[in-house]
Amino acid sequence: MEFVFTDEQNMIRDTAESFLQEVSTSAAIRDVMVTDRGYDPALWQTVCSDLYWQAIHTPEDYGGMGLGYVELVAMQEQMGRYLFCSPYYASVCMAINAVLVAGTAEQKQRLLPQFCAGKTATLAFAGEAAAGYGGRWDVATVDATFEAKGDGYLLNGHYEFVIDGASADYLILAARDAATKGAASQGHHGISLFVADANSPGIKRELLPTMDQTRKWARISVTDVVVPNSALLGAQSQSGDALAMVLDLATVALAAEQMGGAQQLLDMTVAYTKERNQFGRAIAGFQAIKHKAADMMLRVEVARSGVYYAACVAEEALQAIQAGTAVDLVALQEAASVAKAYCSDAFFKNAGEAIQIHGGVGFTWEYDVHLYFKRAKASEQYLGTGAWHRERLAALLLDGEGVL
């Protein structure tokens, strides 16, 4: 396991930083966050056609760049840093991962080139029951159902908080076997993943108004939706572990985004303290401000270590999938929980410190700090709070069970 970025990885991160600093400006973010789609389609096509970022960790055999999860995480860090509004996270870190983990070779050959060409997709898994789990976002929250029907399947159910669900071209839908729901179909058992055209008859998509305007969420209802056999990813009722792995991979990518946001809050705040004068001097010279800035920097550095380690573990897991060997799911769960628990706290605490140091004006509309604060709160909750991940980590380390 390599803990130092290679020259190529540094170049990818620096290129992403340079591009996003130019295009994801405060004005650009504010322009798109008030739209239903939540991103600029022309800019997304530039990302897909000119930069090919959405294909970064897709194997070359399926039209991708063939790089790894470390490179993906390095890019996610910069997207979080500049609050880049795009369907990248949903399409690449969730949907493409689902196909890579659960799909057959034929399905990968059919679907991945479309995603690499710019088609958008997302993963829908958490049902109405998720609200009753108190912040739990794992496989247990799947409550939509499927049943075999002729040459295909019939899907029914609801999905909550689907990222970019209202604008995606394709949906990866998780569902439980209706024949065994309530009996054998519990936890990881009885779950299948299906790929569906988002505009299929019976699919209703509703945009959800949420605190974080820089990321769009949706509620999706599926009523008697018929999909063909070819829509089933992997084996019927056997995708519980695959879904769990996809969620852990998405958790690592989200932690990277949080870490990038925490870094940007530190940079923005330090720059502000050098400009803001009080009692005849810049407030950056006050000891109390220096202490707060040092605490913010320490959080970012620890978060970075956790994220990069988790990215290496995620890369090994994906390599095992490609090689057809056993995946160390427990190691991936541990690394994902360490990264998400720490990054959730670091991002939100840095956002709070940034608002305090800005003297309250940080939460006004004119300052971007409030956008980061809202993203920090929303990301803290999604895919498990810090408390939930610490509890899961304790179960993994102390009980050795890996499942709460």
PDB file of C-alpha atoms in Angstrom, residues 59-168:
ATOM      1  CA  PRO A  59     -11.362  -0.078 -16.516  1.00  0.00           C
ATOM      2  CA  GLU A  60     -10.068   0.579 -20.024  1.00  0.00           C
ATOM      3  CA  ASP A  61     -11.891  -2.540 -21.273  1.00  0.00           C
ATOM      4  CA  TYR A  62     -15.157  -0.675 -20.700  1.00  0.00           C
ATOM      5  CA  GLY A  63     -14.127   2.661 -22.150  1.00  0.00           C
ATOM      6  CA  GLY A  64     -12.623   4.143 -19.006  1.00  0.00           C
ATOM      7  CA  MET A  65      -9.251   5.603 -18.066  1.00  0.00           C
ATOM      8  CA  GLY A  66      -8.296   2.613 -15.925  1.00  0.00           C
ATOM      9  CA  LEU A  67      -7.000   4.631 -12.977  1.00  0.00           C
ATOM     10  CA  GLY A  68      -7.750   3.853  -9.345  1.00  0.00           C
ATOM     11  CA  TYR A  69      -9.803   4.950  -6.367  1.00  0.00           C
ATOM     12  CA  VAL A  70      -6.962   7.090  -5.010  1.00  0.00           C
ATOM     13  CA  GLU A  71      -7.128   9.220  -8.158  1.00  0.00           C
ATOM     14  CA  LEU A  72     -10.919   9.406  -7.804  1.00  0.00           C
ATOM     15  CA  VAL A  73     -10.617  10.506  -4.188  1.00  0.00           C
ATOM     16  CA  ALA A  74      -8.036  13.150  -5.078  1.00  0.00           C
ATOM     17  CA  MET A  75     -10.555  14.589  -7.524  1.00  0.00           C
ATOM     18  CA  GLN A  76     -13.436  14.345  -5.056  1.00  0.00           C
ATOM     19  CA  GLU A  77     -11.375  16.330  -2.566  1.00  0.00           C
ATOM     20  CA  GLN A  78     -11.157  19.229  -5.003  1.00  0.00           C
ATOM     21  CA  MET A  79     -14.855  18.990  -5.878  1.00  0.00           C
ATOM     22  CA  GLY A  80     -15.704  19.344  -2.216  1.00  0.00           C
ATOM     23  CA  ARG A  81     -13.261  22.182  -1.857  1.00  0.00           C
ATOM     24  CA  TYR A  82     -14.948  24.216  -4.597  1.00  0.00           C
ATOM     25  CA  LEU A  83     -18.526  22.944  -4.025  1.00  0.00           C
ATOM     26  CA  PHE A  84     -18.672  21.786  -7.629  1.00  0.00           C
ATOM     27  CA  CYS A  85     -22.337  21.377  -8.601  1.00  0.00           C
ATOM     28  CA  SER A  86     -22.554  18.362 -10.911  1.00  0.00           C
ATOM     29  CA  PRO A  87     -23.935  14.798 -11.082  1.00  0.00           C
ATOM     30  CA  TYR A  88     -20.393  13.459 -10.630  1.00  0.00           C
ATOM     31  CA  TYR A  89     -20.827  11.970  -7.158  1.00  0.00           C
ATOM     32  CA  ALA A  90     -24.111  10.225  -7.976  1.00  0.00           C
ATOM     33  CA  SER A  91     -22.987   8.958 -11.385  1.00  0.00           C
ATOM     34  CA  VAL A  92     -19.397   7.951 -10.670  1.00  0.00           C
ATOM     35  CA  CYS A  93     -19.159   7.268  -6.938  1.00  0.00           C
ATOM     36  CA  MET A  94     -22.505   5.464  -6.710  1.00  0.00           C
ATOM     37  CA  ALA A  95     -23.892   4.241 -10.045  1.00  0.00           C
ATOM     38  CA  ILE A  96     -20.642   3.277 -11.783  1.00  0.00           C
ATOM     39  CA  ASN A  97     -19.450   1.618  -8.575  1.00  0.00           C
ATOM     40  CA  ALA A  98     -22.681  -0.396  -8.450  1.00  0.00           C
ATOM     41  CA  VAL A  99     -22.102  -1.711 -11.968  1.00  0.00           C
ATOM     42  CA  LEU A 100     -18.416  -2.415 -11.285  1.00  0.00           C
ATOM     43  CA  VAL A 101     -19.232  -4.348  -8.110  1.00  0.00           C
ATOM     44  CA  ALA A 102     -22.469  -6.155  -9.016  1.00  0.00           C
ATOM     45  CA  GLY A 103     -22.620  -6.226 -12.807  1.00  0.00           C
ATOM     46  CA  THR A 104     -21.657  -9.072 -15.106  1.00  0.00           C
ATOM     47  CA  ALA A 105     -19.054  -8.575 -17.849  1.00  0.00           C
ATOM     48  CA  GLU A 106     -21.859  -8.149 -20.393  1.00  0.00           C
ATOM     49  CA  GLN A 107     -23.633  -5.559 -18.249  1.00  0.00           C
ATOM     50  CA  LYS A 108     -20.397  -3.635 -17.707  1.00  0.00           C
ATOM     51  CA  GLN A 109     -19.761  -3.669 -21.448  1.00  0.00           C
ATOM     52  CA  ARG A 110     -23.280  -2.393 -22.103  1.00  0.00           C
ATOM     53  CA  LEU A 111     -23.656   0.224 -19.356  1.00  0.00           C
ATOM     54  CA  LEU A 112     -20.252   1.660 -18.463  1.00  0.00           C
ATOM     55  CA  PRO A 113     -19.449   3.153 -21.899  1.00  0.00           C
ATOM     56  CA  GLN A 114     -22.751   5.080 -21.693  1.00  0.00           C
ATOM     57  CA  PHE A 115     -21.854   6.477 -18.275  1.00  0.00           C
ATOM     58  CA  CYS A 116     -18.345   7.291 -19.480  1.00  0.00           C
ATOM     59  CA  ALA A 117     -19.874   9.179 -22.418  1.00  0.00           C
ATOM     60  CA  GLY A 118     -21.807  11.467 -20.082  1.00  0.00           C
ATOM     61  CA  LYS A 119     -25.099   9.715 -19.320  1.00  0.00           C
ATOM     62  CA  THR A 120     -25.983  10.408 -15.705  1.00  0.00           C
ATOM     63  CA  ALA A 121     -27.153   7.876 -13.134  1.00  0.00           C
ATOM     64  CA  THR A 122     -27.661   7.483  -9.416  1.00  0.00           C
ATOM     65  CA  LEU A 123     -28.294   4.861  -6.748  1.00  0.00           C
ATOM     66  CA  ALA A 124     -31.639   4.655  -4.904  1.00  0.00           C
ATOM     67  CA  PHE A 125     -31.761   2.350  -1.897  1.00  0.00           C
ATOM     68  CA  ALA A 126     -33.078   3.898   1.327  1.00  0.00           C
ATOM     69  CA  GLY A 127     -36.832   3.605   1.772  1.00  0.00           C
ATOM     70  CA  GLU A 128     -39.320   5.217   4.100  1.00  0.00           C
ATOM     71  CA  ALA A 129     -38.118   3.012   6.946  1.00  0.00           C
ATOM     72  CA  ALA A 130     -34.761   4.812   6.913  1.00  0.00           C
ATOM     73  CA  ALA A 131     -36.245   7.720   8.864  1.00  0.00           C
ATOM     74  CA  GLY A 132     -37.019   5.353  11.711  1.00  0.00           C
ATOM     75  CA  TYR A 133     -33.440   4.128  12.004  1.00  0.00           C
ATOM     76  CA  GLY A 134     -32.132   7.386  13.444  1.00  0.00           C
ATOM     77  CA  GLY A 135     -29.445   8.175  10.897  1.00  0.00           C
ATOM     78  CA  ARG A 136     -28.748   4.622   9.758  1.00  0.00           C
ATOM     79  CA  TRP A 137     -27.985   4.452   6.029  1.00  0.00           C
ATOM     80  CA  ASP A 138     -27.092   0.864   5.287  1.00  0.00           C
ATOM     81  CA  VAL A 139     -28.529  -2.159   3.519  1.00  0.00           C
ATOM     82  CA  ALA A 140     -31.161  -2.605   6.231  1.00  0.00           C
ATOM     83  CA  THR A 141     -32.982   0.508   5.000  1.00  0.00           C
ATOM     84  CA  VAL A 142     -33.998  -1.119   1.689  1.00  0.00           C
ATOM     85  CA  ASP A 143     -37.759  -1.711   1.723  1.00  0.00           C
ATOM     86  CA  ALA A 144     -38.819  -1.496  -1.949  1.00  0.00           C
ATOM     87  CA  THR A 145     -39.776  -4.881  -3.378  1.00  0.00           C
ATOM     88  CA  PHE A 146     -39.458  -6.880  -6.578  1.00  0.00           C
ATOM     89  CA  GLU A 147     -41.124  -9.996  -7.910  1.00  0.00           C
ATOM     90  CA  ALA A 148     -40.509 -12.067 -11.021  1.00  0.00           C
ATOM     91  CA  LYS A 149     -43.015 -11.364 -13.787  1.00  0.00           C
ATOM     92  CA  GLY A 150     -42.771 -13.115 -17.145  1.00  0.00           C
ATOM     93  CA  ASP A 151     -39.428 -12.285 -18.731  1.00  0.00           C
ATOM     94  CA  GLY A 152     -38.706  -9.539 -16.244  1.00  0.00           C
ATOM     95  CA  TYR A 153     -39.420  -8.112 -12.827  1.00  0.00           C
ATOM     96  CA  LEU A 154     -42.083  -5.950 -11.218  1.00  0.00           C
ATOM     97  CA  LEU A 155     -40.828  -3.224  -8.840  1.00  0.00           C
ATOM     98  CA  ASN A 156     -42.784  -1.356  -6.182  1.00  0.00           C
ATOM     99  CA  GLY A 157     -41.786   0.963  -3.354  1.00  0.00           C
ATOM    100  CA  HIS A 158     -40.370   4.328  -2.362  1.00  0.00           C
ATOM    101  CA  TYR A 159     -36.887   5.793  -2.108  1.00  0.00           C
ATOM    102  CA  GLU A 160     -35.902   8.790  -0.013  1.00  0.00           C
ATOM    103  CA  PHE A 161     -33.022  11.255  -0.379  1.00  0.00           C
ATOM    104  CA  VAL A 162     -31.765  10.101  -3.768  1.00  0.00           C
ATOM    105  CA  ILE A 163     -28.901  12.351  -4.885  1.00  0.00           C
ATOM    106  CA  ASP A 164     -29.631  13.875  -8.302  1.00  0.00           C
ATOM    107  CA  GLY A 165     -32.568  11.472  -8.564  1.00  0.00           C
ATOM    108  CA  ALA A 166     -34.774  14.012 -10.334  1.00  0.00           C
ATOM    109  CA  SER A 167     -32.329  14.664 -13.172  1.00  0.00           C
ATOM    110  CA  ALA A 168     -30.500  11.347 -13.674  1.00  0.00           C
TER     111      ALA A 168
END
